[in-house]
Amino acid sequence: MILVVTEKNDAAQQIARLLSESGKPKADKVYNTPIYRFRKGGDDWVTIGLRGHIMQPDFPPELDYSKEEGWYGLTADGEHLPANVPDSLQKPPFSSKRKPYLANGIDIKGWKIPSLPYLVWAPIEKQPAEKEIIRSLKNLAKKADAVVIATDFDREGELIGSDALKQVRSVAPDVPVSRARYSAFTKAEIDHAFDNLVELDQDLADAGESRQYIDLIWGAVLTRYLTMARFSGLGNIRSAGRVQTPTLALVVERERERMAFVPEDYWVISGEAEHDDTPFKITHATARFTDHDAAETAFSHVDGAKTAAVKAVEKKSRTQRPPAPFNTTSLQAAAASEGISPARTMRLAESLYMDGLISYPRVDNTVYPKSLDLRGCVRTLSSVPQYAGVCRQILGQEKITATRGKQETTDHPPIYPTAAASPDRLQPAEWKLYNLIARRFLATLMGPATIEGTKVSLDINGEPFTATGNVLAKPGFRAIYPFGLRKDDQLPELAEGDVCAVNKIGLDAKQTEPPARYSQGKLIQEMEKRGLGTKSTRASIIQRLYDVKYLKNDPAEPSQLGMAIIDALTQYAPRITTPDMTSELEDDMSKVAEGSDTQTNVVTHSRALLAGMMGGLIDHKEDLSNAIADAVTADAKIGVCPKCGKDLVVKTSAKTRGSFVGCMGWPDCDVTYPLPKGRIEPLEGDAGVCPECGAPRIKVHPFRSRAYETCINPACPTNREPDVIVGECAACKAAGKHGDLVAHKSEKTGKRFIRCTNYEECGTSYPLPQRGELHATGETCPECGAPIVEVVTQRGPWRICVNMDCPSREKKASSVRGRGRGRSASSSKAASKTSGSRKASGKSAAKSSGARKSAGKAASSRKEK
């Protein structure tokens, strides 16, 4: 059996379909992972799709030190990972016994500023990110006679393939392994790739892994520093990184230029003339008057004029060359001009690629390879009605010659359509992008366009005026590619000596404009120009800046917090905000890909660069905290206080360290509200004000649940729920009394619970899930006698015993644990879903620190670009 390993399930399905010589591949599963079986060349073949990276880099929980070993990372399994920590950092025993200081080392799992210099040098371990897929892959590898790695051919794809290969080698050390490289999901391309197998490029994989490690180190250290330097706000992580921070700095620098810009007054005299019933615009030959008196004088000469005499007509033609083929950056820029953000462009392009409609979308190349059948591609597109006419024209040429861009590589061709598509079979956004790519491809095979420009000079009462217009005289490539083309500004046929009627004329006061903000497309291009990120990462970096609220709107505008962070870092660690160091590290990683440097050297170099800045950052922690204080407060704004009109912001209790919403008018205004569990997002405009009570409305993103909108005020009529009697209190009944068990929602805290009407005497109460419509069932639990209630959520009805100490819970958990290998973890989660959500209500004191730890682990593990 020959095993083919692809990057995603869709790719596994496509490759099986294209290679199969036995009809439609048979869909099967190994454990819970889909696979596809087929026959080719007399052999049994199986394709399996991964889910991107199946291994994820992370730090061990702590760094320990011993005189015998020196510094080492201690993993959760007790393994020792050597760490090259500089002698300049203090060794145990430490004078302080508080975390992060430990008896034998440093806790680097928790978010503590003193641990950051050590985190810079912490070793990195690769941990399974997709255990089920790895299990399935190993199962198939044991039975395989040969393995073909068929992940995408770039640094990320080569790394994913390399990680998969290591898992294969762990169970089948001698199985032959080869690599298939392809650029499109077409029959010809896939057949060629599998007929010409090569070896996996370990240098390229090491370059991808170097980026993983470097981005993890920089992202974790800088993000923790910025978040903990001023811990407040909406609970959002204040993200930073090697590429992200200088990218944000570009936007902030442009915004500072705009803020510093001093507008200058100028005046424009313009109007409308007409000839042969065709109106056209006219402007004074002095396009901008900087002297108001001169403008007034000139206008006084033409005010009320009825005719204009044509003094000269000048015509010039200019040639507009066809565009170069699309690479990733130029596609993102062109799509952004059509209203598709770079991040969405890449998602759509990936979908089109997986459907076999376009070639691989992550490329630098702008030169079609000689092996690409351009005429065949045009024939394919000729079946699309929108392109048929132009395709016939191109196919009628004796020789088809394509334009060439400045970048030429040999990994993948530029982005081009590989199959015909129809707007009826694609989503509107997918068709919009496909149409852009198809038209660009055809445009690169066509001739130049000729644009004829006309300039008319006129005289109005002795004052010189002009009129200009452009006409597409020869469409050329513009017949198929209208994007970015200005509409014809048609002028009437005019000759020297003609007299035109003046319809209107006026004097307008204007001001010079500041430099324009970066559109997302322009920002992508600027990042490429300055060596920030790669073709695969730039879109996600920009999207990340929007996600963490550093940027807003398009064109990109920095938030107050984004500007404050860049200003503070520029003052205390300026190299972090410049592209120079990032470009230097990009060059280092390119050397790894070329085999002229090693991963160890490059990662160590990046650690040294970051370590050189940490001392200054930690020394100025309080200064930076103060510098971003106002911006953090602005970032924490929930809305406006309905009582006094001042801002309501998220605050942290000095006593409990818990978060709540309080008024900035305190102590004169005592308005406070509790915070629901989850990430909080203020709503804007009218949607952000409750029509019932005037308090702010927010969007809550609970962990692993759908987001919902609510009023922040628990006492608001929109949040009130009627009390529901769910049963009789068993304790009161045993004492000879009657007590109703009532489900109630507190108007003070917003929490839901069940409590006996005789609670002061019997003390009977139960917690409840905080979301979902509650119904009494009239039933009692056969194990403990507590009420059984029904909670209706978006996933459907959910029947539960409300007693957290019910014996049935222990029985169920024990039963789940004994069901069999591979199911216990997920099944236990399902069994404890109810109790986990409610037990959390008794852990409010640890809520703040627990949230930070959880967020810290997620941020450390996330690949920060």
PDB file of N, CA, C and O in Angstrom, residues 417-470:
ATOM      1  N   PRO A 417      -5.885  30.959 -13.586  1.00  0.00           N
ATOM      2  CA  PRO A 417      -7.040  30.053 -13.503  1.00  0.00           C
ATOM      3  C   PRO A 417      -6.699  28.700 -14.114  1.00  0.00           C
ATOM      4  O   PRO A 417      -6.088  28.625 -15.187  1.00  0.00           O
ATOM      5  N   THR A 418      -7.111  27.629 -13.439  1.00  0.00           N
ATOM      6  CA  THR A 418      -6.807  26.278 -13.933  1.00  0.00           C
ATOM      7  C   THR A 418      -8.035  25.551 -14.462  1.00  0.00           C
ATOM      8  O   THR A 418      -7.917  24.458 -15.015  1.00  0.00           O
ATOM      9  N   ALA A 419      -9.203  26.140 -14.270  1.00  0.00           N
ATOM     10  CA  ALA A 419     -10.439  25.526 -14.777  1.00  0.00           C
ATOM     11  C   ALA A 419     -11.476  26.618 -14.964  1.00  0.00           C
ATOM     12  O   ALA A 419     -11.374  27.706 -14.397  1.00  0.00           O
ATOM     13  N   ALA A 420     -12.472  26.318 -15.799  1.00  0.00           N
ATOM     14  CA  ALA A 420     -13.558  27.272 -16.020  1.00  0.00           C
ATOM     15  C   ALA A 420     -14.491  27.273 -14.817  1.00  0.00           C
ATOM     16  O   ALA A 420     -14.712  26.251 -14.175  1.00  0.00           O
ATOM     17  N   ALA A 421     -15.030  28.444 -14.509  1.00  0.00           N
ATOM     18  CA  ALA A 421     -15.959  28.584 -13.378  1.00  0.00           C
ATOM     19  C   ALA A 421     -17.181  29.357 -13.836  1.00  0.00           C
ATOM     20  O   ALA A 421     -17.184  29.974 -14.906  1.00  0.00           O
ATOM     21  N   SER A 422     -18.201  29.316 -12.997  1.00  0.00           N
ATOM     22  CA  SER A 422     -19.452  29.998 -13.311  1.00  0.00           C
ATOM     23  C   SER A 422     -19.943  30.731 -12.075  1.00  0.00           C
ATOM     24  O   SER A 422     -19.851  30.194 -10.963  1.00  0.00           O
ATOM     25  N   PRO A 423     -20.478  31.943 -12.248  1.00  0.00           N
ATOM     26  CA  PRO A 423     -21.017  32.661 -11.082  1.00  0.00           C
ATOM     27  C   PRO A 423     -22.193  31.936 -10.446  1.00  0.00           C
ATOM     28  O   PRO A 423     -22.512  32.172  -9.283  1.00  0.00           O
ATOM     29  N   ASP A 424     -22.826  31.039 -11.193  1.00  0.00           N
ATOM     30  CA  ASP A 424     -23.964  30.289 -10.638  1.00  0.00           C
ATOM     31  C   ASP A 424     -23.512  29.211  -9.664  1.00  0.00           C
ATOM     32  O   ASP A 424     -24.291  28.758  -8.821  1.00  0.00           O
ATOM     33  N   ARG A 425     -22.261  28.777  -9.780  1.00  0.00           N
ATOM     34  CA  ARG A 425     -21.780  27.674  -8.947  1.00  0.00           C
ATOM     35  C   ARG A 425     -20.846  28.141  -7.835  1.00  0.00           C
ATOM     36  O   ARG A 425     -20.342  27.315  -7.067  1.00  0.00           O
ATOM     37  N   LEU A 426     -20.569  29.419  -7.763  1.00  0.00           N
ATOM     38  CA  LEU A 426     -19.685  29.962  -6.731  1.00  0.00           C
ATOM     39  C   LEU A 426     -20.441  30.978  -5.888  1.00  0.00           C
ATOM     40  O   LEU A 426     -21.410  31.588  -6.350  1.00  0.00           O
ATOM     41  N   GLN A 427     -19.967  31.158  -4.664  1.00  0.00           N
ATOM     42  CA  GLN A 427     -20.483  32.240  -3.837  1.00  0.00           C
ATOM     43  C   GLN A 427     -20.086  33.571  -4.473  1.00  0.00           C
ATOM     44  O   GLN A 427     -19.067  33.653  -5.176  1.00  0.00           O
ATOM     45  N   PRO A 428     -20.855  34.656  -4.257  1.00  0.00           N
ATOM     46  CA  PRO A 428     -20.534  35.940  -4.903  1.00  0.00           C
ATOM     47  C   PRO A 428     -19.097  36.395  -4.690  1.00  0.00           C
ATOM     48  O   PRO A 428     -18.440  36.849  -5.638  1.00  0.00           O
ATOM     49  N   ALA A 429     -18.594  36.264  -3.451  1.00  0.00           N
ATOM     50  CA  ALA A 429     -17.223  36.714  -3.179  1.00  0.00           C
ATOM     51  C   ALA A 429     -16.212  35.824  -3.899  1.00  0.00           C
ATOM     52  O   ALA A 429     -15.172  36.317  -4.378  1.00  0.00           O
ATOM     53  N   GLU A 430     -16.477  34.517  -3.970  1.00  0.00           N
ATOM     54  CA  GLU A 430     -15.569  33.611  -4.674  1.00  0.00           C
ATOM     55  C   GLU A 430     -15.528  33.948  -6.162  1.00  0.00           C
ATOM     56  O   GLU A 430     -14.448  33.971  -6.768  1.00  0.00           O
ATOM     57  N   TRP A 431     -16.696  34.191  -6.748  1.00  0.00           N
ATOM     58  CA  TRP A 431     -16.726  34.547  -8.168  1.00  0.00           C
ATOM     59  C   TRP A 431     -16.015  35.878  -8.402  1.00  0.00           C
ATOM     60  O   TRP A 431     -15.307  36.028  -9.395  1.00  0.00           O
ATOM     61  N   LYS A 432     -16.183  36.812  -7.499  1.00  0.00           N
ATOM     62  CA  LYS A 432     -15.543  38.121  -7.647  1.00  0.00           C
ATOM     63  C   LYS A 432     -14.028  37.972  -7.716  1.00  0.00           C
ATOM     64  O   LYS A 432     -13.363  38.593  -8.559  1.00  0.00           O
ATOM     65  N   LEU A 433     -13.476  37.104  -6.853  1.00  0.00           N
ATOM     66  CA  LEU A 433     -12.031  36.902  -6.861  1.00  0.00           C
ATOM     67  C   LEU A 433     -11.597  36.082  -8.066  1.00  0.00           C
ATOM     68  O   LEU A 433     -10.585  36.393  -8.716  1.00  0.00           O
ATOM     69  N   TYR A 434     -12.343  35.032  -8.383  1.00  0.00           N
ATOM     70  CA  TYR A 434     -12.009  34.225  -9.557  1.00  0.00           C
ATOM     71  C   TYR A 434     -12.034  35.088 -10.820  1.00  0.00           C
ATOM     72  O   TYR A 434     -11.139  34.998 -11.671  1.00  0.00           O
ATOM     73  N   ASN A 435     -13.041  35.915 -10.945  1.00  0.00           N
ATOM     74  CA  ASN A 435     -13.180  36.796 -12.111  1.00  0.00           C
ATOM     75  C   ASN A 435     -11.979  37.733 -12.224  1.00  0.00           C
ATOM     76  O   ASN A 435     -11.462  37.974 -13.322  1.00  0.00           O
ATOM     77  N   LEU A 436     -11.522  38.255 -11.081  1.00  0.00           N
ATOM     78  CA  LEU A 436     -10.342  39.126 -11.080  1.00  0.00           C
ATOM     79  C   LEU A 436      -9.115  38.365 -11.564  1.00  0.00           C
ATOM     80  O   LEU A 436      -8.339  38.865 -12.398  1.00  0.00           O
ATOM     81  N   ILE A 437      -8.928  37.139 -11.082  1.00  0.00           N
ATOM     82  CA  ILE A 437      -7.758  36.337 -11.450  1.00  0.00           C
ATOM     83  C   ILE A 437      -7.817  35.934 -12.925  1.00  0.00           C
ATOM     84  O   ILE A 437      -6.811  36.015 -13.648  1.00  0.00           O
ATOM     85  N   ALA A 438      -8.991  35.505 -13.376  1.00  0.00           N
ATOM     86  CA  ALA A 438      -9.126  35.075 -14.776  1.00  0.00           C
ATOM     87  C   ALA A 438      -8.890  36.236 -15.730  1.00  0.00           C
ATOM     88  O   ALA A 438      -8.183  36.102 -16.737  1.00  0.00           O
ATOM     89  N   ARG A 439      -9.470  37.388 -15.430  1.00  0.00           N
ATOM     90  CA  ARG A 439      -9.293  38.550 -16.302  1.00  0.00           C
ATOM     91  C   ARG A 439      -7.841  39.035 -16.286  1.00  0.00           C
ATOM     92  O   ARG A 439      -7.316  39.472 -17.314  1.00  0.00           O
ATOM     93  N   ARG A 440      -7.197  38.969 -15.118  1.00  0.00           N
ATOM     94  CA  ARG A 440      -5.790  39.373 -15.054  1.00  0.00           C
ATOM     95  C   ARG A 440      -4.937  38.446 -15.921  1.00  0.00           C
ATOM     96  O   ARG A 440      -4.049  38.912 -16.646  1.00  0.00           O
ATOM     97  N   PHE A 441      -5.216  37.145 -15.851  1.00  0.00           N
ATOM     98  CA  PHE A 441      -4.457  36.194 -16.664  1.00  0.00           C
ATOM     99  C   PHE A 441      -4.607  36.505 -18.154  1.00  0.00           C
ATOM    100  O   PHE A 441      -3.614  36.580 -18.891  1.00  0.00           O
ATOM    101  N   LEU A 442      -5.832  36.705 -18.601  1.00  0.00           N
ATOM    102  CA  LEU A 442      -6.051  37.014 -20.020  1.00  0.00           C
ATOM    103  C   LEU A 442      -5.409  38.345 -20.398  1.00  0.00           C
ATOM    104  O   LEU A 442      -4.858  38.488 -21.502  1.00  0.00           O
ATOM    105  N   ALA A 443      -5.445  39.312 -19.487  1.00  0.00           N
ATOM    106  CA  ALA A 443      -4.848  40.629 -19.764  1.00  0.00           C
ATOM    107  C   ALA A 443      -3.346  40.515 -19.997  1.00  0.00           C
ATOM    108  O   ALA A 443      -2.770  41.255 -20.808  1.00  0.00           O
ATOM    109  N   THR A 444      -2.688  39.580 -19.272  1.00  0.00           N
ATOM    110  CA  THR A 444      -1.235  39.437 -19.432  1.00  0.00           C
ATOM    111  C   THR A 444      -0.856  38.864 -20.798  1.00  0.00           C
ATOM    112  O   THR A 444       0.316  38.878 -21.170  1.00  0.00           O
ATOM    113  N   LEU A 445      -1.845  38.367 -21.547  1.00  0.00           N
ATOM    114  CA  LEU A 445      -1.576  37.780 -22.865  1.00  0.00           C
ATOM    115  C   LEU A 445      -2.001  38.701 -24.000  1.00  0.00           C
ATOM    116  O   LEU A 445      -1.924  38.314 -25.169  1.00  0.00           O
ATOM    117  N   MET A 446      -2.443  39.924 -23.664  1.00  0.00           N
ATOM    118  CA  MET A 446      -2.969  40.832 -24.673  1.00  0.00           C
ATOM    119  C   MET A 446      -2.033  42.017 -24.890  1.00  0.00           C
ATOM    120  O   MET A 446      -1.034  42.193 -24.192  1.00  0.00           O
ATOM    121  N   GLY A 447      -2.390  42.825 -25.869  1.00  0.00           N
ATOM    122  CA  GLY A 447      -1.574  43.972 -26.219  1.00  0.00           C
ATOM    123  C   GLY A 447      -1.868  45.188 -25.347  1.00  0.00           C
ATOM    124  O   GLY A 447      -2.802  45.187 -24.540  1.00  0.00           O
ATOM    125  N   PRO A 448      -1.062  46.246 -25.501  1.00  0.00           N
ATOM    126  CA  PRO A 448      -1.253  47.454 -24.693  1.00  0.00           C
ATOM    127  C   PRO A 448      -2.518  48.211 -25.094  1.00  0.00           C
ATOM    128  O   PRO A 448      -3.069  48.015 -26.166  1.00  0.00           O
ATOM    129  N   ALA A 449      -2.967  49.057 -24.185  1.00  0.00           N
ATOM    130  CA  ALA A 449      -4.106  49.940 -24.456  1.00  0.00           C
ATOM    131  C   ALA A 449      -3.572  51.316 -24.835  1.00  0.00           C
ATOM    132  O   ALA A 449      -2.515  51.738 -24.366  1.00  0.00           O
ATOM    133  N   THR A 450      -4.309  51.984 -25.706  1.00  0.00           N
ATOM    134  CA  THR A 450      -3.929  53.348 -26.105  1.00  0.00           C
ATOM    135  C   THR A 450      -4.957  54.329 -25.560  1.00  0.00           C
ATOM    136  O   THR A 450      -6.160  54.183 -25.817  1.00  0.00           O
ATOM    137  N   ILE A 451      -4.486  55.297 -24.788  1.00  0.00           N
ATOM    138  CA  ILE A 451      -5.364  56.300 -24.197  1.00  0.00           C
ATOM    139  C   ILE A 451      -5.040  57.644 -24.834  1.00  0.00           C
ATOM    140  O   ILE A 451      -3.886  58.082 -24.841  1.00  0.00           O
ATOM    141  N   GLU A 452      -6.053  58.274 -25.416  1.00  0.00           N
ATOM    142  CA  GLU A 452      -5.866  59.566 -26.078  1.00  0.00           C
ATOM    143  C   GLU A 452      -6.293  60.682 -25.135  1.00  0.00           C
ATOM    144  O   GLU A 452      -7.431  60.725 -24.664  1.00  0.00           O
ATOM    145  N   GLY A 453      -5.355  61.566 -24.846  1.00  0.00           N
ATOM    146  CA  GLY A 453      -5.635  62.683 -23.954  1.00  0.00           C
ATOM    147  C   GLY A 453      -5.806  63.975 -24.732  1.00  0.00           C
ATOM    148  O   GLY A 453      -5.071  64.245 -25.686  1.00  0.00           O
ATOM    149  N   THR A 454      -6.799  64.774 -24.342  1.00  0.00           N
ATOM    150  CA  THR A 454      -7.068  66.060 -25.002  1.00  0.00           C
ATOM    151  C   THR A 454      -7.026  67.183 -23.980  1.00  0.00           C
ATOM    152  O   THR A 454      -7.638  67.065 -22.912  1.00  0.00           O
ATOM    153  N   LYS A 455      -6.308  68.259 -24.320  1.00  0.00           N
ATOM    154  CA  LYS A 455      -6.259  69.440 -23.465  1.00  0.00           C
ATOM    155  C   LYS A 455      -6.731  70.645 -24.278  1.00  0.00           C
ATOM    156  O   LYS A 455      -6.175  70.942 -25.341  1.00  0.00           O
ATOM    157  N   VAL A 456      -7.757  71.308 -23.779  1.00  0.00           N
ATOM    158  CA  VAL A 456      -8.325  72.466 -24.472  1.00  0.00           C
ATOM    159  C   VAL A 456      -8.026  73.720 -23.649  1.00  0.00           C
ATOM    160  O   VAL A 456      -8.295  73.755 -22.438  1.00  0.00           O
ATOM    161  N   SER A 457      -7.456  74.739 -24.306  1.00  0.00           N
ATOM    162  CA  SER A 457      -7.198  76.028 -23.654  1.00  0.00           C
ATOM    163  C   SER A 457      -8.296  77.009 -24.056  1.00  0.00           C
ATOM    164  O   SER A 457      -8.632  77.126 -25.237  1.00  0.00           O
ATOM    165  N   LEU A 458      -8.883  77.665 -23.052  1.00  0.00           N
ATOM    166  CA  LEU A 458      -9.982  78.602 -23.302  1.00  0.00           C
ATOM    167  C   LEU A 458      -9.669  79.958 -22.678  1.00  0.00           C
ATOM    168  O   LEU A 458      -8.864  80.069 -21.741  1.00  0.00           O
ATOM    169  N   ASP A 459     -10.337  80.971 -23.212  1.00  0.00           N
ATOM    170  CA  ASP A 459     -10.212  82.330 -22.663  1.00  0.00           C
ATOM    171  C   ASP A 459     -11.605  82.821 -22.250  1.00  0.00           C
ATOM    172  O   ASP A 459     -12.553  82.759 -23.038  1.00  0.00           O
ATOM    173  N   ILE A 460     -11.703  83.271 -20.997  1.00  0.00           N
ATOM    174  CA  ILE A 460     -12.952  83.845 -20.514  1.00  0.00           C
ATOM    175  C   ILE A 460     -12.629  85.232 -19.966  1.00  0.00           C
ATOM    176  O   ILE A 460     -12.001  85.365 -18.904  1.00  0.00           O
ATOM    177  N   ASN A 461     -13.000  86.237 -20.732  1.00  0.00           N
ATOM    178  CA  ASN A 461     -12.759  87.635 -20.320  1.00  0.00           C
ATOM    179  C   ASN A 461     -11.307  87.863 -19.921  1.00  0.00           C
ATOM    180  O   ASN A 461     -11.016  88.531 -18.917  1.00  0.00           O
ATOM    181  N   GLY A 462     -10.384  87.273 -20.694  1.00  0.00           N
ATOM    182  CA  GLY A 462      -8.971  87.510 -20.454  1.00  0.00           C
ATOM    183  C   GLY A 462      -8.328  86.563 -19.450  1.00  0.00           C
ATOM    184  O   GLY A 462      -7.106  86.613 -19.261  1.00  0.00           O
ATOM    185  N   GLU A 463      -9.122  85.733 -18.821  1.00  0.00           N
ATOM    186  CA  GLU A 463      -8.577  84.764 -17.865  1.00  0.00           C
ATOM    187  C   GLU A 463      -8.430  83.402 -18.546  1.00  0.00           C
ATOM    188  O   GLU A 463      -9.363  82.920 -19.203  1.00  0.00           O
ATOM    189  N   PRO A 464      -7.249  82.743 -18.399  1.00  0.00           N
ATOM    190  CA  PRO A 464      -7.030  81.451 -19.061  1.00  0.00           C
ATOM    191  C   PRO A 464      -7.693  80.295 -18.294  1.00  0.00           C
ATOM    192  O   PRO A 464      -7.565  80.180 -17.074  1.00  0.00           O
ATOM    193  N   PHE A 465      -8.415  79.433 -19.026  1.00  0.00           N
ATOM    194  CA  PHE A 465      -9.034  78.241 -18.456  1.00  0.00           C
ATOM    195  C   PHE A 465      -8.624  77.025 -19.277  1.00  0.00           C
ATOM    196  O   PHE A 465      -8.208  77.149 -20.443  1.00  0.00           O
ATOM    197  N   THR A 466      -8.756  75.845 -18.682  1.00  0.00           N
ATOM    198  CA  THR A 466      -8.434  74.601 -19.392  1.00  0.00           C
ATOM    199  C   THR A 466      -9.536  73.572 -19.166  1.00  0.00           C
ATOM    200  O   THR A 466     -10.263  73.622 -18.170  1.00  0.00           O
ATOM    201  N   ALA A 467      -9.612  72.615 -20.084  1.00  0.00           N
ATOM    202  CA  ALA A 467     -10.489  71.448 -19.951  1.00  0.00           C
ATOM    203  C   ALA A 467      -9.705  70.243 -20.447  1.00  0.00           C
ATOM    204  O   ALA A 467      -8.991  70.333 -21.452  1.00  0.00           O
ATOM    205  N   THR A 468      -9.777  69.150 -19.737  1.00  0.00           N
ATOM    206  CA  THR A 468      -9.026  67.947 -20.127  1.00  0.00           C
ATOM    207  C   THR A 468      -9.958  66.754 -20.192  1.00  0.00           C
ATOM    208  O   THR A 468     -10.988  66.686 -19.503  1.00  0.00           O
ATOM    209  N   GLY A 469      -9.581  65.783 -21.004  1.00  0.00           N
ATOM    210  CA  GLY A 469     -10.369  64.551 -21.115  1.00  0.00           C
ATOM    211  C   GLY A 469      -9.525  63.430 -21.676  1.00  0.00           C
ATOM    212  O   GLY A 469      -8.563  63.669 -22.406  1.00  0.00           O
ATOM    213  N   ASN A 470      -9.840  62.211 -21.275  1.00  0.00           N
ATOM    214  CA  ASN A 470      -9.152  61.025 -21.772  1.00  0.00           C
ATOM    215  C   ASN A 470     -10.158  60.097 -22.444  1.00  0.00           C
ATOM    216  O   ASN A 470     -11.277  59.928 -21.963  1.00  0.00           O
TER     217      ASN A 470
END
